[in-house]
CSV table of C-alpha atoms in Angstrom, one decimal:
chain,number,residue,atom,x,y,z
A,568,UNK,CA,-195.7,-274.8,47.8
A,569,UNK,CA,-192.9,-273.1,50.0
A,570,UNK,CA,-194.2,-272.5,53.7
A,571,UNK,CA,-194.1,-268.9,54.1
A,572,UNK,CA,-193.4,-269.4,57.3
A,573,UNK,CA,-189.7,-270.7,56.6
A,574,UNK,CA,-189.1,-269.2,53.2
A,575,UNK,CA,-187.9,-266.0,53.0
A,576,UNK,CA,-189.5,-264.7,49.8
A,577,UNK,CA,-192.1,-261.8,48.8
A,578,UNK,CA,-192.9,-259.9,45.8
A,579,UNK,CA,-190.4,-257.3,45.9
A,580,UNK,CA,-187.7,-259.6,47.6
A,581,UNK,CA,-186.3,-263.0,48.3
A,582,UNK,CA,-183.3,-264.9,49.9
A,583,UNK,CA,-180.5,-265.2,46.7
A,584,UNK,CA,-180.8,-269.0,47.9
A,585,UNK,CA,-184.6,-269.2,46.6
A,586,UNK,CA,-183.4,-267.6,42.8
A,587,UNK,CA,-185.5,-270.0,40.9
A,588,UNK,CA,-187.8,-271.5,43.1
A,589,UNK,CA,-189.6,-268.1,44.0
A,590,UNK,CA,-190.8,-265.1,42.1
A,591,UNK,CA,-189.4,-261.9,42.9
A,592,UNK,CA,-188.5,-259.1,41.6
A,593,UNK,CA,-184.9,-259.1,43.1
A,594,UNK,CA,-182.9,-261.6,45.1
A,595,UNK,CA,-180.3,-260.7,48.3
A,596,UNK,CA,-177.9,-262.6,49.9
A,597,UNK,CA,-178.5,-261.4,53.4
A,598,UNK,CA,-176.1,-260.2,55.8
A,599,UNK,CA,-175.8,-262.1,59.8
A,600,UNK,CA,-176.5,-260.5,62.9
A,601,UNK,CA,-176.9,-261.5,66.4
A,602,UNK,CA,-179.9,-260.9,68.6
A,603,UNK,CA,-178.5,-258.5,71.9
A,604,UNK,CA,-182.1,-258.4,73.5
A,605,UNK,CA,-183.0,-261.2,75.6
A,606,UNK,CA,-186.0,-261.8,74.1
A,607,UNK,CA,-187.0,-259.9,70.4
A,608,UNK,CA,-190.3,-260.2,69.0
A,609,UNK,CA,-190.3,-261.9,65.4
A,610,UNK,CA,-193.5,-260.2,64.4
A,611,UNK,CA,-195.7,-260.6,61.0
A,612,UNK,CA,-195.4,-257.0,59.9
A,613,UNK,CA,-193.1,-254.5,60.9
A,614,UNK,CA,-195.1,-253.0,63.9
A,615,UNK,CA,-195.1,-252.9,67.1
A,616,UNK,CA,-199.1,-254.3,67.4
A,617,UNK,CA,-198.5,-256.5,64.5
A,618,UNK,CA,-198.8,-260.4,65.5
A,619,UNK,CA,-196.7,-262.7,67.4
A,620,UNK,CA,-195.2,-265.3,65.1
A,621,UNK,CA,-192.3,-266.0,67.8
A,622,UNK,CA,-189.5,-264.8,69.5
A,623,UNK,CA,-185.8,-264.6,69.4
A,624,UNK,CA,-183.3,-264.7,72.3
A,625,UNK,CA,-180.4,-263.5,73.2
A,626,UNK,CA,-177.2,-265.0,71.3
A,627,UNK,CA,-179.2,-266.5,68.7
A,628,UNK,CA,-178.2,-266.0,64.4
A,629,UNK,CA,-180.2,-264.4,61.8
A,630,UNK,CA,-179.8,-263.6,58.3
A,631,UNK,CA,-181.2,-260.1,57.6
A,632,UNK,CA,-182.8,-259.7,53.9
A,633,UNK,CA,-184.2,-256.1,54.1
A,634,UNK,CA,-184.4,-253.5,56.5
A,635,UNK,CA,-187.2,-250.8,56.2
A,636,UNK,CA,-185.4,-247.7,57.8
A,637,UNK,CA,-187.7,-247.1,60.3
A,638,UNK,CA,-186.8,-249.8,62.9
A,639,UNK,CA,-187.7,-253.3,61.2
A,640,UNK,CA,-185.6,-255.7,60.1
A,641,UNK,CA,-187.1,-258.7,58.1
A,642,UNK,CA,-184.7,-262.2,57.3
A,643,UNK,CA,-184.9,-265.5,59.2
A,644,UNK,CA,-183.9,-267.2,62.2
A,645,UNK,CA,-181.1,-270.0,62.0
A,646,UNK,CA,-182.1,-271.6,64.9
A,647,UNK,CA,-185.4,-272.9,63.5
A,648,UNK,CA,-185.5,-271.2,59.8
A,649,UNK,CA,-188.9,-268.9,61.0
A,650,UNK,CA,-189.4,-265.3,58.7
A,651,UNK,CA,-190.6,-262.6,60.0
A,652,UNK,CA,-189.9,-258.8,61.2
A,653,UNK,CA,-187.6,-257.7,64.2
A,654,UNK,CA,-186.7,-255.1,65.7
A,655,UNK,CA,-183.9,-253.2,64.0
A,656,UNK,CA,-182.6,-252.1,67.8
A,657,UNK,CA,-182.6,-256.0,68.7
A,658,UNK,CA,-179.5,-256.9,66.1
A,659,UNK,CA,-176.0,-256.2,66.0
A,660,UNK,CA,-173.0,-257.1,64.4
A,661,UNK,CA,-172.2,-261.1,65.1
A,662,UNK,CA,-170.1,-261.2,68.1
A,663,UNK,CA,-167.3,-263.7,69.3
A,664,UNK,CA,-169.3,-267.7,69.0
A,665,UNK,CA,-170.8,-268.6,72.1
A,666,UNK,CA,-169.9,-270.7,74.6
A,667,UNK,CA,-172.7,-271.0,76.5
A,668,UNK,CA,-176.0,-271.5,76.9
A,669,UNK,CA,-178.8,-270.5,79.7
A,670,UNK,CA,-180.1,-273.6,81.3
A,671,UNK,CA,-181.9,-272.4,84.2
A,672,UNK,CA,-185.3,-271.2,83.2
A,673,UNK,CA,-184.4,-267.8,84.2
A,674,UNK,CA,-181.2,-266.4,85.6
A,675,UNK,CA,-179.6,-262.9,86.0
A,676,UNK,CA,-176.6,-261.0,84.9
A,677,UNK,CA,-174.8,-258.8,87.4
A,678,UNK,CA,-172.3,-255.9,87.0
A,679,UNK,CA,-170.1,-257.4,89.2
A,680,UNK,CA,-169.1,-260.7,91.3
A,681,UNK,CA,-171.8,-259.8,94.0
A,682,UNK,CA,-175.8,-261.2,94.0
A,683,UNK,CA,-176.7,-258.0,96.1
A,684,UNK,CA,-176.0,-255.9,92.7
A,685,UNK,CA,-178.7,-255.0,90.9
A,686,UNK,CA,-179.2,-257.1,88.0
A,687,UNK,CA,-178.1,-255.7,84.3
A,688,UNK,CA,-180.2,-258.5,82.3
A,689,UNK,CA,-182.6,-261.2,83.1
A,690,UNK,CA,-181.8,-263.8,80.4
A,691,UNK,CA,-184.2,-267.0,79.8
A,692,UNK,CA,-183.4,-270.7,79.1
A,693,UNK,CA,-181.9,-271.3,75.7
A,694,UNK,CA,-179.7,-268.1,75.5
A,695,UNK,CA,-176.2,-268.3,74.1
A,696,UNK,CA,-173.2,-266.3,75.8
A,697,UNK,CA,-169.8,-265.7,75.1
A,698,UNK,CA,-168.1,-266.6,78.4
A,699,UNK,CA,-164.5,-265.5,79.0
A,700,UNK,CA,-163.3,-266.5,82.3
A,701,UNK,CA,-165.0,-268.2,85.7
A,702,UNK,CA,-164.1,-266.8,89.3
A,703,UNK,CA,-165.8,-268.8,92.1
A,704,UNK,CA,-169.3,-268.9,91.7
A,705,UNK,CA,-169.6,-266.5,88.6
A,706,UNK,CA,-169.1,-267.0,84.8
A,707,UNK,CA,-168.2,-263.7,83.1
A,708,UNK,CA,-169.6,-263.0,79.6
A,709,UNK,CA,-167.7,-261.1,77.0
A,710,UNK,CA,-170.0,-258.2,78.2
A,711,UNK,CA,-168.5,-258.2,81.4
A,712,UNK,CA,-171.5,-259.6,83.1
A,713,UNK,CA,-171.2,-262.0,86.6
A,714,UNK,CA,-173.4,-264.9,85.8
A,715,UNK,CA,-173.8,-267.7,88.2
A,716,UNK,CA,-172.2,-270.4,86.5
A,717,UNK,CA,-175.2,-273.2,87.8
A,718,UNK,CA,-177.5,-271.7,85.3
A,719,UNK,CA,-174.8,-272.1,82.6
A,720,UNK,CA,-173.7,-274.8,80.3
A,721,UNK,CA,-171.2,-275.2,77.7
A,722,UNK,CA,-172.6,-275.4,73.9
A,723,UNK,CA,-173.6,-278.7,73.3
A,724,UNK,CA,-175.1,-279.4,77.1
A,725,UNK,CA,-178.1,-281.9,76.7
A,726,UNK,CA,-180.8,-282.5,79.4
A,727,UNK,CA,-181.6,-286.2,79.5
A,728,UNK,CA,-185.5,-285.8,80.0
A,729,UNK,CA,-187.3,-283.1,78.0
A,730,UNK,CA,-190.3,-283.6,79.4
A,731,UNK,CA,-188.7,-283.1,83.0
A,732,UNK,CA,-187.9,-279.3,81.0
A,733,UNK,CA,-191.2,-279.0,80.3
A,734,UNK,CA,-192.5,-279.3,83.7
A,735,UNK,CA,-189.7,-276.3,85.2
A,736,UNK,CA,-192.6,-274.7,83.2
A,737,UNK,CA,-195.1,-275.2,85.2
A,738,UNK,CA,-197.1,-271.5,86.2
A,739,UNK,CA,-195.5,-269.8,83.6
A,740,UNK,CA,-198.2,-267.3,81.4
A,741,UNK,CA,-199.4,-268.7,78.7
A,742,UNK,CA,-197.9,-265.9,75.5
A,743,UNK,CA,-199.0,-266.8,71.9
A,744,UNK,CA,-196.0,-266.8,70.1
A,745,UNK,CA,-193.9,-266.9,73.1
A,746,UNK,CA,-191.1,-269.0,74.0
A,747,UNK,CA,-189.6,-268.3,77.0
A,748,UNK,CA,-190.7,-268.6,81.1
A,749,UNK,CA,-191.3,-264.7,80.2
A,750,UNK,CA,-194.9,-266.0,78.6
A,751,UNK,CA,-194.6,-269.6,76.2
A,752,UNK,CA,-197.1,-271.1,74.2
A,753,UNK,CA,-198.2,-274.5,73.6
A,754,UNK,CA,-195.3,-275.4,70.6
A,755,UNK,CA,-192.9,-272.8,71.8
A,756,UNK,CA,-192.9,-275.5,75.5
A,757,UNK,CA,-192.3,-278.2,73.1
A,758,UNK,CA,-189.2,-276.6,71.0
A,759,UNK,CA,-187.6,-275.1,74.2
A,760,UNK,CA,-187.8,-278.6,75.8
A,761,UNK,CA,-187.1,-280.3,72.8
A,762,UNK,CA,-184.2,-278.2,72.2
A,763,UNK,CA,-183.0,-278.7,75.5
A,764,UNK,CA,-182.4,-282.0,75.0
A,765,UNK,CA,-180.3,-281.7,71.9
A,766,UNK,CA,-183.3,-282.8,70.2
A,767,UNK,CA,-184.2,-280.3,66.5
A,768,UNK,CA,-187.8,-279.1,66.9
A,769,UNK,CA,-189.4,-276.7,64.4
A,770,UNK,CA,-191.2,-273.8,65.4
A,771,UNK,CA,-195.4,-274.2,65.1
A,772,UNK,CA,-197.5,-277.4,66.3
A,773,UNK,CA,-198.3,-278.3,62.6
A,774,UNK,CA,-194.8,-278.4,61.7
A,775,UNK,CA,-193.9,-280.6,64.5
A,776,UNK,CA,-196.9,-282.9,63.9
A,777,UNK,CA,-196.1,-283.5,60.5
A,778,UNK,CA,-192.2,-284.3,61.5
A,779,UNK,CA,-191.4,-285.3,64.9
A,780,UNK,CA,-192.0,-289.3,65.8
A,781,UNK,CA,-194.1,-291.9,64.9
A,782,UNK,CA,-197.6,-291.9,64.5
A,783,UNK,CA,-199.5,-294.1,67.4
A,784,UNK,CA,-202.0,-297.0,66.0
A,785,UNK,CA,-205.3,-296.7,68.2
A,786,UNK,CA,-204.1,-299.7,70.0
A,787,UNK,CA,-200.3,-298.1,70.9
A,788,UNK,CA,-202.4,-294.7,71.8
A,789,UNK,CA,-204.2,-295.7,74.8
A,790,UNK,CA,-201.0,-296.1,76.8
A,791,UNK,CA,-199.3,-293.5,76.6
A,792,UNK,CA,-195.6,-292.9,77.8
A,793,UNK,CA,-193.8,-290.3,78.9
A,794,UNK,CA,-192.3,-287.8,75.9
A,795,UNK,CA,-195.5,-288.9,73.7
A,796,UNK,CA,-196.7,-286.0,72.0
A,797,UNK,CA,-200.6,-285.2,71.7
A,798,UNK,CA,-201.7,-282.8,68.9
A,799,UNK,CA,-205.1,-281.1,68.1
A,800,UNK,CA,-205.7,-278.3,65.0
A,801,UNK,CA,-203.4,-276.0,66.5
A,802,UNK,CA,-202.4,-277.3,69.7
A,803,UNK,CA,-200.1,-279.9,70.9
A,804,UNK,CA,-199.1,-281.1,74.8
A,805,UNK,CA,-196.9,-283.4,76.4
A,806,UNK,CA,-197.5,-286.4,78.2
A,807,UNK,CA,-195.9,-287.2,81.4
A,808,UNK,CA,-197.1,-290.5,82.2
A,809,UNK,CA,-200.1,-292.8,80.9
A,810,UNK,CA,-202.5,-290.0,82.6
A,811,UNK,CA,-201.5,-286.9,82.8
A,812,UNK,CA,-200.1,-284.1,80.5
A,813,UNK,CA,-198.1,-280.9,80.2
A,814,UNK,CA,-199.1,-277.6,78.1
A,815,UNK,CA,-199.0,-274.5,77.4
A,816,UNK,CA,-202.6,-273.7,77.0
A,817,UNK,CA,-205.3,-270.6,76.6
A,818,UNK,CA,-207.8,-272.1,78.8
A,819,UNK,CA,-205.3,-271.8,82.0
A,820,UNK,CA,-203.7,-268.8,80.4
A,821,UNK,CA,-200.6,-270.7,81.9
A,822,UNK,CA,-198.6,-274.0,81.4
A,823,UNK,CA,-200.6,-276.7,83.6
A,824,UNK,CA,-200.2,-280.0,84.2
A,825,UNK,CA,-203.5,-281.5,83.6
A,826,UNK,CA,-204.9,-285.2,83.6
A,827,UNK,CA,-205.2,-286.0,80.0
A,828,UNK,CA,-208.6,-287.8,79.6
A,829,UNK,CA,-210.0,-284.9,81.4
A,830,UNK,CA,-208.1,-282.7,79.0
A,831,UNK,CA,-209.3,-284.5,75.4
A,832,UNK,CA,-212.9,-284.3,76.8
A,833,UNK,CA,-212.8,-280.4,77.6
A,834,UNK,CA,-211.1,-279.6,74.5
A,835,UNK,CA,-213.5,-281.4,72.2
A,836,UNK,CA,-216.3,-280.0,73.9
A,837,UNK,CA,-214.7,-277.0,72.9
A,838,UNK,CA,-214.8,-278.2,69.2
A,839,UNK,CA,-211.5,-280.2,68.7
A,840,UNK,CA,-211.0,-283.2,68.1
A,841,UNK,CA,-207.5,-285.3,69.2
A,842,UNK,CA,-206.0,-285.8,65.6
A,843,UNK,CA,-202.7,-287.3,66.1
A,844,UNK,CA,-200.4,-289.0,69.3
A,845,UNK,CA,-196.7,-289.0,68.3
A,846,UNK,CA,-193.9,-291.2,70.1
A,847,UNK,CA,-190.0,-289.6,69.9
């Protein structure tokens, strides 16, 4: 059975690329847009209160299936193939490719070559920009935004340590759904790290249990290395080292570094058991 997570398909409607693998009652091709907000909520209905499912950010591709004319949009994400609703306002036309992408966990865009402007946009790690020129210190988007080019990297950039991504994390909120050092939960920390580091990682901590790595024998499993992934029913964290971990997690309501025996015991005194340790 298709994930209805990552297949674009209901009753009334369904990607022309699921036409005889679904049932519905029509089939559309979709149309590409570009997300302009820095972060957009990809929510489960289209509403404002509806859940979290994730988030999209700035420069990233959709393909929209159906709009509802009163300020939805539902189709897919390229990035990561995740369905769900956005905000209509949140889209626009596909722009110029990007050249770059946001490095720094945060960073700001300024109207001009000056830091003592106030800021247009505060853009998060993993957004794409169109960059047109450099003077001095700044990269200028397409949009004529001053961004300092340290917090920039050309398409393609990869960080040689993911886990060493993770850990810029540290503090930030903990955000179900989230993805970004805005708020970031316990997969979205993995994909944004993973991602970092050139590395494809899908969206939810099942889906990445089931295919990132290797499974650990009980023997491999009690030593741990650094980049080894830890999952539980619904929640997965990063280890740093043979004794501690990294994660996104609701206990903290924050991304933590925490020492990992301490960590398995609290959680399965909380009724979860460790089900799986995965090696990259």
């Amino acid at each position: 059975m298709d994930d209805p997570r990552l297949t674009p398909a209901r009753p009334d409607l369904a990607a022309k690329y699921l036409e005889g693998r679904v049932k519905a009652a029509r089939f559309v091709m979709g149309e590409p847009f570009e997300v302009i907000d820095a972060v957009a909520p990809l929510r489960q209905a289209p509403a404002s209160d509806a859940e979290l499912m994730t988030q999209a950010l700035r420069g990233e591709r959709v393909t929209i299936y159906d709009r509802n004319g009163e300020g939805w949009a539902w189709g897919q994400l390229d990035s990561d193939g995740y369905v769900g609703w956005l905000p209509d306002a949140a889209l626009a036309q596909p722009g110029a490719a990007p050249t770059h992408c946001v490095v720094a966990i945060r960073t700001f865009a300024f109207a001009g070559p000056s830091i003592k402007l106030p800021p247009v946009e505060t853009l998060v790690m993993g957004s794409a920009l169109t960059v047109t020129r450099e003077e001095g210190a700044f990269a200028i988007s397409r949009e004529g935004w001053h961004l300092p080019r340290s917090h920039l990297a050309a398409i393609g950039h990869r960080e040689s340590d993911f886990v060493a991504v993770a850990e810029r994390f540290v503090g930030t909120p903990y955000l179900w759904g989230g993805k970004s050092s805005l708020g970031i939960d316990c997969s979205g920390l993995v994909q944004v790290s993973l991602n970092a580091a050139g590395i494809g990682c899908p969206r939810d901590s099942d889906m990445q249990e089931a295919s990132l790595g290797r499974a650990l024998d009980p023997a491999e499993a009690k030593r741990l290395s650094r980049g080894d992934l830890l999952f539980w029913k619904g929640h997965v964290a990063i280890a740093r080292d043979g004794k501690t971990i990294v994660h996104a997690n609701a206990h903290h309501m924050a991304t933590v570094i925490e020492n990992t025996e301490a960590a398995i015991t609290r959680i399965k005194a909380a009724g979860s058991e460790l089900i799986a340790i995965k090696r990259l």
